[in-house]
Amino acid sequence: YERQNEVKITIFGSTGGTGQHLVRKALERGDEVIAFARTPSKLDIQHNNLTLIEGDAHDSEAVAFTIRDADAVISAIGPAPGAPEDLMQKAAENIISGMQKHGVKRLIWSTGAGVEAPEDEPTFMHKAISFLLKLISKDVLENSLRGAETIQNSDLDWTIARAPMLTDEGRRQGYHASFVGSEMGRTLSRENYAEFMLDLAEGNSWVQQMPAASDN
């Protein structure tokens, strides 16, 4: 991964567990951040390089407005249980059209490792976890799949960044990015997930691919 110059990043889902790490770490790196949130007051960060915009991902105009000056866009929006069925698809459609309107190409989209990539070689353990996911949180998984599919069908420089089980542990020895297989661990700290997505947004690796990260 080669660090380019500081970039201007629009972050959706900025008040969630991973989103807050994204905002904080991007600011620490010297990036300029435009954070989009339904309830901006949940983000307890003040910084000269931070602009907060209140809005809903279903509002295409607000989404496009938030993207207008960005070099890259990161979405950490996730479907909580009970979220509208079309949440991820609608968010994806609005983000894609906003990016196309303003000529922004680089998109990092977060989703769970339950969303499969053609290059995956899941172990028996991964298959067992996937089976459980489909049983326990079928709606969440289907919501995520629709969002990921919408992103894959766009002509953007997208990367779908996938995560296994997320933890709130402090920063460990960094992360490892690969496809789902024997090399992938079972957990990823939210802090490492944020690092992974920022590295992607500031560089140009894994374009139009779906890597999965796990803690080293």
PDB file of C-alpha atoms in Angstrom:
ATOM      1  CA  TYR A   1       0.000   0.000   0.000  1.00  0.00           C
ATOM      2  CA  GLU A   2       1.443   3.353  -1.034  1.00  0.00           C
ATOM      3  CA  ARG A   3       0.277   6.408   0.841  1.00  0.00           C
ATOM      4  CA  GLN A   4      -0.662   9.216  -1.489  1.00  0.00           C
ATOM      5  CA  ASN A   5      -1.101  12.821  -0.398  1.00  0.00           C
ATOM      6  CA  GLU A   6      -3.754  13.800   2.119  1.00  0.00           C
ATOM      7  CA  VAL A   7      -7.175  13.285   0.638  1.00  0.00           C
ATOM      8  CA  LYS A   8     -10.667  14.612   1.156  1.00  0.00           C
ATOM      9  CA  ILE A   9     -12.928  11.762   2.235  1.00  0.00           C
ATOM     10  CA  THR A  10     -16.703  11.637   2.578  1.00  0.00           C
ATOM     11  CA  ILE A  11     -17.709   9.110   5.253  1.00  0.00           C
ATOM     12  CA  PHE A  12     -21.222   7.663   5.462  1.00  0.00           C
ATOM     13  CA  GLY A  13     -22.245   5.841   8.634  1.00  0.00           C
ATOM     14  CA  SER A  14     -19.837   8.074  10.534  1.00  0.00           C
ATOM     15  CA  THR A  15     -21.462   7.718  13.971  1.00  0.00           C
ATOM     16  CA  GLY A  16     -21.402   3.896  14.093  1.00  0.00           C
ATOM     17  CA  GLY A  17     -18.814   1.792  15.913  1.00  0.00           C
ATOM     18  CA  THR A  18     -16.485   1.602  12.913  1.00  0.00           C
ATOM     19  CA  GLY A  19     -17.474   5.013  11.515  1.00  0.00           C
ATOM     20  CA  GLN A  20     -16.190   6.874  14.577  1.00  0.00           C
ATOM     21  CA  HIS A  21     -12.788   5.174  14.231  1.00  0.00           C
ATOM     22  CA  LEU A  22     -12.782   6.096  10.530  1.00  0.00           C
ATOM     23  CA  VAL A  23     -13.372   9.784  11.232  1.00  0.00           C
ATOM     24  CA  ARG A  24     -10.806   9.963  14.025  1.00  0.00           C
ATOM     25  CA  LYS A  25      -8.100   8.071  12.135  1.00  0.00           C
ATOM     26  CA  ALA A  26      -8.619  10.000   8.889  1.00  0.00           C
ATOM     27  CA  LEU A  27      -8.181  13.276  10.800  1.00  0.00           C
ATOM     28  CA  GLU A  28      -5.044  11.900  12.508  1.00  0.00           C
ATOM     29  CA  ARG A  29      -3.636  11.128   9.055  1.00  0.00           C
ATOM     30  CA  GLY A  30      -4.200  14.717   7.959  1.00  0.00           C
ATOM     31  CA  ASP A  31      -7.127  13.954   5.673  1.00  0.00           C
ATOM     32  CA  GLU A  32     -10.083  16.285   5.347  1.00  0.00           C
ATOM     33  CA  VAL A  33     -13.330  14.602   6.387  1.00  0.00           C
ATOM     34  CA  ILE A  34     -16.953  15.268   5.467  1.00  0.00           C
ATOM     35  CA  ALA A  35     -19.022  13.102   7.824  1.00  0.00           C
ATOM     36  CA  PHE A  36     -22.631  12.334   6.937  1.00  0.00           C
ATOM     37  CA  ALA A  37     -24.923  11.254   9.769  1.00  0.00           C
ATOM     38  CA  ARG A  38     -28.566  11.094  10.725  1.00  0.00           C
ATOM     39  CA  THR A  39     -27.651  12.296  14.217  1.00  0.00           C
ATOM     40  CA  PRO A  40     -24.343  14.229  13.989  1.00  0.00           C
ATOM     41  CA  SER A  41     -24.387  14.942  17.748  1.00  0.00           C
ATOM     42  CA  LYS A  42     -23.436  11.278  18.290  1.00  0.00           C
ATOM     43  CA  LEU A  43     -20.013  12.104  16.867  1.00  0.00           C
ATOM     44  CA  ASP A  44     -18.084  13.620  19.727  1.00  0.00           C
ATOM     45  CA  ILE A  45     -15.179  14.934  17.637  1.00  0.00           C
ATOM     46  CA  GLN A  46     -14.326  18.530  16.807  1.00  0.00           C
ATOM     47  CA  HIS A  47     -11.599  19.365  14.309  1.00  0.00           C
ATOM     48  CA  ASN A  48     -10.799  22.068  11.754  1.00  0.00           C
ATOM     49  CA  ASN A  49     -10.671  19.441   9.004  1.00  0.00           C
ATOM     50  CA  LEU A  50     -14.059  17.947   9.913  1.00  0.00           C
ATOM     51  CA  THR A  51     -17.370  18.997   8.340  1.00  0.00           C
ATOM     52  CA  LEU A  52     -20.537  17.389   9.706  1.00  0.00           C
ATOM     53  CA  ILE A  53     -23.592  17.074   7.467  1.00  0.00           C
ATOM     54  CA  GLU A  54     -26.931  15.916   8.807  1.00  0.00           C
ATOM     55  CA  GLY A  55     -28.998  13.731   6.532  1.00  0.00           C
ATOM     56  CA  ASP A  56     -30.490  10.363   5.703  1.00  0.00           C
ATOM     57  CA  ALA A  57     -28.973   7.897   3.220  1.00  0.00           C
ATOM     58  CA  HIS A  58     -32.394   7.617   1.542  1.00  0.00           C
ATOM     59  CA  ASP A  59     -32.184  11.311   0.563  1.00  0.00           C
ATOM     60  CA  SER A  60     -30.388  11.336  -2.785  1.00  0.00           C
ATOM     61  CA  GLU A  61     -29.858  15.122  -2.851  1.00  0.00           C
ATOM     62  CA  ALA A  62     -28.297  15.232   0.627  1.00  0.00           C
ATOM     63  CA  VAL A  63     -26.054  12.290  -0.285  1.00  0.00           C
ATOM     64  CA  ALA A  64     -24.890  13.922  -3.539  1.00  0.00           C
ATOM     65  CA  PHE A  65     -24.274  17.244  -1.753  1.00  0.00           C
ATOM     66  CA  THR A  66     -22.015  15.469   0.771  1.00  0.00           C
ATOM     67  CA  ILE A  67     -19.943  13.893  -2.027  1.00  0.00           C
ATOM     68  CA  ARG A  68     -19.442  16.962  -4.214  1.00  0.00           C
ATOM     69  CA  ASP A  69     -15.796  17.830  -3.343  1.00  0.00           C
ATOM     70  CA  ALA A  70     -14.511  14.428  -2.240  1.00  0.00           C
ATOM     71  CA  ASP A  71     -11.506  12.498  -3.570  1.00  0.00           C
ATOM     72  CA  ALA A  72     -12.912   9.261  -2.149  1.00  0.00           C
ATOM     73  CA  VAL A  73     -16.032   7.984  -0.423  1.00  0.00           C
ATOM     74  CA  ILE A  74     -16.230   5.410   2.377  1.00  0.00           C
ATOM     75  CA  SER A  75     -19.523   3.863   3.452  1.00  0.00           C
ATOM     76  CA  ALA A  76     -19.639   2.250   6.882  1.00  0.00           C
ATOM     77  CA  ILE A  77     -23.439   2.044   6.794  1.00  0.00           C
ATOM     78  CA  GLY A  78     -24.652  -1.294   8.127  1.00  0.00           C
ATOM     79  CA  PRO A  79     -28.112  -2.831   8.265  1.00  0.00           C
ATOM     80  CA  ALA A  80     -29.068  -3.149  11.916  1.00  0.00           C
ATOM     81  CA  PRO A  81     -31.668  -5.828  12.627  1.00  0.00           C
ATOM     82  CA  GLY A  82     -35.043  -4.310  11.738  1.00  0.00           C
ATOM     83  CA  ALA A  83     -33.564  -1.788   9.251  1.00  0.00           C
ATOM     84  CA  PRO A  84     -35.665  -1.122   6.117  1.00  0.00           C
ATOM     85  CA  GLU A  85     -35.229  -4.003   3.642  1.00  0.00           C
ATOM     86  CA  ASP A  86     -33.930  -1.699   0.937  1.00  0.00           C
ATOM     87  CA  LEU A  87     -31.579   0.329   3.168  1.00  0.00           C
ATOM     88  CA  MET A  88     -28.298  -0.908   1.693  1.00  0.00           C
ATOM     89  CA  GLN A  89     -29.525  -0.952  -1.889  1.00  0.00           C
ATOM     90  CA  LYS A  90     -30.966   2.578  -1.632  1.00  0.00           C
ATOM     91  CA  ALA A  91     -27.830   3.888   0.105  1.00  0.00           C
ATOM     92  CA  ALA A  92     -25.701   2.263  -2.622  1.00  0.00           C
ATOM     93  CA  GLU A  93     -27.829   3.709  -5.435  1.00  0.00           C
ATOM     94  CA  ASN A  94     -27.743   7.211  -3.946  1.00  0.00           C
ATOM     95  CA  ILE A  95     -23.995   7.110  -3.283  1.00  0.00           C
ATOM     96  CA  ILE A  96     -23.271   5.828  -6.812  1.00  0.00           C
ATOM     97  CA  SER A  97     -25.414   8.501  -8.472  1.00  0.00           C
ATOM     98  CA  GLY A  98     -23.908  11.228  -6.255  1.00  0.00           C
ATOM     99  CA  MET A  99     -20.397  10.079  -7.191  1.00  0.00           C
ATOM    100  CA  GLN A 100     -21.229   9.935 -10.892  1.00  0.00           C
ATOM    101  CA  LYS A 101     -22.780  13.395 -10.740  1.00  0.00           C
ATOM    102  CA  HIS A 102     -19.628  14.908  -9.209  1.00  0.00           C
ATOM    103  CA  GLY A 103     -17.053  12.776 -11.054  1.00  0.00           C
ATOM    104  CA  VAL A 104     -15.761  10.986  -7.919  1.00  0.00           C
ATOM    105  CA  LYS A 105     -14.435   7.498  -8.720  1.00  0.00           C
ATOM    106  CA  ARG A 106     -13.047   5.854  -5.561  1.00  0.00           C
ATOM    107  CA  LEU A 107     -15.581   4.106  -3.317  1.00  0.00           C
ATOM    108  CA  ILE A 108     -14.919   1.863  -0.323  1.00  0.00           C
ATOM    109  CA  TRP A 109     -18.036  -0.036   0.766  1.00  0.00           C
ATOM    110  CA  SER A 110     -18.064  -2.023   3.993  1.00  0.00           C
ATOM    111  CA  THR A 111     -19.941  -5.291   4.411  1.00  0.00           C
ATOM    112  CA  GLY A 112     -19.693  -8.565   6.301  1.00  0.00           C
ATOM    113  CA  ALA A 113     -17.691 -11.602   5.197  1.00  0.00           C
ATOM    114  CA  GLY A 114     -21.040 -13.417   4.851  1.00  0.00           C
ATOM    115  CA  VAL A 115     -21.261 -11.643   1.470  1.00  0.00           C
ATOM    116  CA  GLU A 116     -19.267 -14.016  -0.727  1.00  0.00           C
ATOM    117  CA  ALA A 117     -16.661 -13.253  -3.403  1.00  0.00           C
ATOM    118  CA  PRO A 118     -15.886 -15.604  -6.326  1.00  0.00           C
ATOM    119  CA  GLU A 119     -12.257 -15.907  -5.128  1.00  0.00           C
ATOM    120  CA  ASP A 120     -13.221 -17.169  -1.653  1.00  0.00           C
ATOM    121  CA  GLU A 121     -12.126 -20.656  -0.615  1.00  0.00           C
ATOM    122  CA  PRO A 122     -14.081 -21.029   2.610  1.00  0.00           C
ATOM    123  CA  THR A 123     -12.974 -23.601   5.163  1.00  0.00           C
ATOM    124  CA  PHE A 124     -15.472 -25.841   6.913  1.00  0.00           C
ATOM    125  CA  MET A 125     -15.550 -23.313   9.783  1.00  0.00           C
ATOM    126  CA  HIS A 126     -16.386 -20.418   7.435  1.00  0.00           C
ATOM    127  CA  LYS A 127     -19.165 -22.487   5.838  1.00  0.00           C
ATOM    128  CA  ALA A 128     -20.600 -23.294   9.268  1.00  0.00           C
ATOM    129  CA  ILE A 129     -20.555 -19.593  10.241  1.00  0.00           C
ATOM    130  CA  SER A 130     -22.217 -18.626   6.919  1.00  0.00           C
ATOM    131  CA  PHE A 131     -24.921 -21.229   7.478  1.00  0.00           C
ATOM    132  CA  LEU A 132     -25.597 -19.822  10.958  1.00  0.00           C
ATOM    133  CA  LEU A 133     -25.709 -16.264   9.602  1.00  0.00           C
ATOM    134  CA  LYS A 134     -28.338 -17.265   7.070  1.00  0.00           C
ATOM    135  CA  LEU A 135     -30.395 -18.829   9.849  1.00  0.00           C
ATOM    136  CA  ILE A 136     -30.030 -16.115  12.475  1.00  0.00           C
ATOM    137  CA  SER A 137     -29.852 -12.878  10.523  1.00  0.00           C
ATOM    138  CA  LYS A 138     -31.243 -13.675   7.095  1.00  0.00           C
ATOM    139  CA  ASP A 139     -32.729 -10.172   6.666  1.00  0.00           C
ATOM    140  CA  VAL A 140     -29.450  -8.443   7.528  1.00  0.00           C
ATOM    141  CA  LEU A 141     -27.552 -10.691   5.114  1.00  0.00           C
ATOM    142  CA  GLU A 142     -30.037 -10.166   2.259  1.00  0.00           C
ATOM    143  CA  ASN A 143     -29.966  -6.407   2.857  1.00  0.00           C
ATOM    144  CA  SER A 144     -26.143  -6.521   2.659  1.00  0.00           C
ATOM    145  CA  LEU A 145     -26.153  -8.689  -0.472  1.00  0.00           C
ATOM    146  CA  ARG A 146     -28.440  -6.270  -2.319  1.00  0.00           C
ATOM    147  CA  GLY A 147     -26.173  -3.357  -1.413  1.00  0.00           C
ATOM    148  CA  ALA A 148     -23.004  -5.182  -2.513  1.00  0.00           C
ATOM    149  CA  GLU A 149     -24.605  -6.255  -5.798  1.00  0.00           C
ATOM    150  CA  THR A 150     -25.588  -2.665  -6.588  1.00  0.00           C
ATOM    151  CA  ILE A 151     -21.983  -1.539  -5.993  1.00  0.00           C
ATOM    152  CA  GLN A 152     -20.549  -4.354  -8.144  1.00  0.00           C
ATOM    153  CA  ASN A 153     -22.765  -3.333 -11.049  1.00  0.00           C
ATOM    154  CA  SER A 154     -21.446   0.247 -11.036  1.00  0.00           C
ATOM    155  CA  ASP A 155     -18.555   1.544 -13.153  1.00  0.00           C
ATOM    156  CA  LEU A 156     -16.809   3.177 -10.164  1.00  0.00           C
ATOM    157  CA  ASP A 157     -13.382   2.264  -8.777  1.00  0.00           C
ATOM    158  CA  TRP A 158     -15.090   0.410  -5.944  1.00  0.00           C
ATOM    159  CA  THR A 159     -13.660  -1.918  -3.345  1.00  0.00           C
ATOM    160  CA  ILE A 160     -16.012  -3.894  -1.109  1.00  0.00           C
ATOM    161  CA  ALA A 161     -14.151  -4.237   2.191  1.00  0.00           C
ATOM    162  CA  ARG A 162     -15.434  -7.284   4.062  1.00  0.00           C
ATOM    163  CA  ALA A 163     -15.053  -8.051   7.747  1.00  0.00           C
ATOM    164  CA  PRO A 164     -15.544 -11.188   9.845  1.00  0.00           C
ATOM    165  CA  MET A 165     -16.784 -10.744  13.423  1.00  0.00           C
ATOM    166  CA  LEU A 166     -16.001  -7.182  14.546  1.00  0.00           C
ATOM    167  CA  THR A 167     -14.659  -6.556  18.036  1.00  0.00           C
ATOM    168  CA  ASP A 168     -14.095  -3.434  20.130  1.00  0.00           C
ATOM    169  CA  GLU A 169     -10.611  -4.522  21.187  1.00  0.00           C
ATOM    170  CA  GLY A 170      -7.831  -1.958  21.112  1.00  0.00           C
ATOM    171  CA  ARG A 171      -5.462  -1.859  18.171  1.00  0.00           C
ATOM    172  CA  ARG A 172      -3.529  -5.059  17.764  1.00  0.00           C
ATOM    173  CA  GLN A 173      -0.727  -6.020  15.397  1.00  0.00           C
ATOM    174  CA  GLY A 174      -2.404  -4.591  12.327  1.00  0.00           C
ATOM    175  CA  TYR A 175      -4.569  -6.477   9.834  1.00  0.00           C
ATOM    176  CA  HIS A 176      -4.227  -8.991   7.038  1.00  0.00           C
ATOM    177  CA  ALA A 177      -6.229  -8.627   3.797  1.00  0.00           C
ATOM    178  CA  SER A 178      -7.044 -11.614   1.588  1.00  0.00           C
ATOM    179  CA  PHE A 179     -10.067 -13.536   0.421  1.00  0.00           C
ATOM    180  CA  VAL A 180     -12.042 -15.799   2.743  1.00  0.00           C
ATOM    181  CA  GLY A 181      -9.961 -18.930   3.233  1.00  0.00           C
ATOM    182  CA  SER A 182      -7.542 -20.671   5.548  1.00  0.00           C
ATOM    183  CA  GLU A 183      -5.417 -17.505   5.980  1.00  0.00           C
ATOM    184  CA  MET A 184      -8.286 -15.426   7.288  1.00  0.00           C
ATOM    185  CA  GLY A 185      -8.780 -15.064  11.039  1.00  0.00           C
ATOM    186  CA  ARG A 186     -12.176 -15.044  12.708  1.00  0.00           C
ATOM    187  CA  THR A 187     -12.132 -11.520  14.128  1.00  0.00           C
ATOM    188  CA  LEU A 188     -11.245  -7.961  13.186  1.00  0.00           C
ATOM    189  CA  SER A 189     -11.094  -5.030  15.589  1.00  0.00           C
ATOM    190  CA  ARG A 190     -13.143  -2.027  14.469  1.00  0.00           C
ATOM    191  CA  GLU A 191      -9.964   0.007  14.715  1.00  0.00           C
ATOM    192  CA  ASN A 192      -8.156  -2.262  12.258  1.00  0.00           C
ATOM    193  CA  TYR A 193     -11.221  -2.277   9.999  1.00  0.00           C
ATOM    194  CA  ALA A 194     -11.063   1.522   9.889  1.00  0.00           C
ATOM    195  CA  GLU A 195      -7.297   1.369   9.087  1.00  0.00           C
ATOM    196  CA  PHE A 196      -7.995  -1.086   6.273  1.00  0.00           C
ATOM    197  CA  MET A 197     -10.678   1.091   4.680  1.00  0.00           C
ATOM    198  CA  LEU A 198      -8.595   4.269   4.950  1.00  0.00           C
ATOM    199  CA  ASP A 199      -5.602   2.514   3.369  1.00  0.00           C
ATOM    200  CA  LEU A 200      -7.912   1.511   0.510  1.00  0.00           C
ATOM    201  CA  ALA A 201      -9.395   5.008   0.144  1.00  0.00           C
ATOM    202  CA  GLU A 202      -5.967   6.665   0.049  1.00  0.00           C
ATOM    203  CA  GLY A 203      -4.479   4.203  -2.429  1.00  0.00           C
ATOM    204  CA  ASN A 204      -5.596   2.194  -5.434  1.00  0.00           C
ATOM    205  CA  SER A 205      -5.264  -1.463  -4.489  1.00  0.00           C
ATOM    206  CA  TRP A 206      -8.067  -4.069  -4.699  1.00  0.00           C
ATOM    207  CA  VAL A 207     -10.029  -2.017  -7.262  1.00  0.00           C
ATOM    208  CA  GLN A 208     -13.297  -3.784  -8.217  1.00  0.00           C
ATOM    209  CA  GLN A 209     -12.492  -6.613  -5.809  1.00  0.00           C
ATOM    210  CA  MET A 210     -13.922  -7.816  -2.478  1.00  0.00           C
ATOM    211  CA  PRO A 211     -11.058  -8.415  -0.032  1.00  0.00           C
ATOM    212  CA  ALA A 212     -11.712  -9.552   3.524  1.00  0.00           C
ATOM    213  CA  ALA A 213      -9.559  -8.364   6.424  1.00  0.00           C
ATOM    214  CA  SER A 214      -8.833  -9.992   9.775  1.00  0.00           C
ATOM    215  CA  ASP A 215      -6.544  -9.199  12.703  1.00  0.00           C
ATOM    216  CA  ASN A 216      -2.942 -10.373  12.390  1.00  0.00           C
TER     217      ASN A 216
END
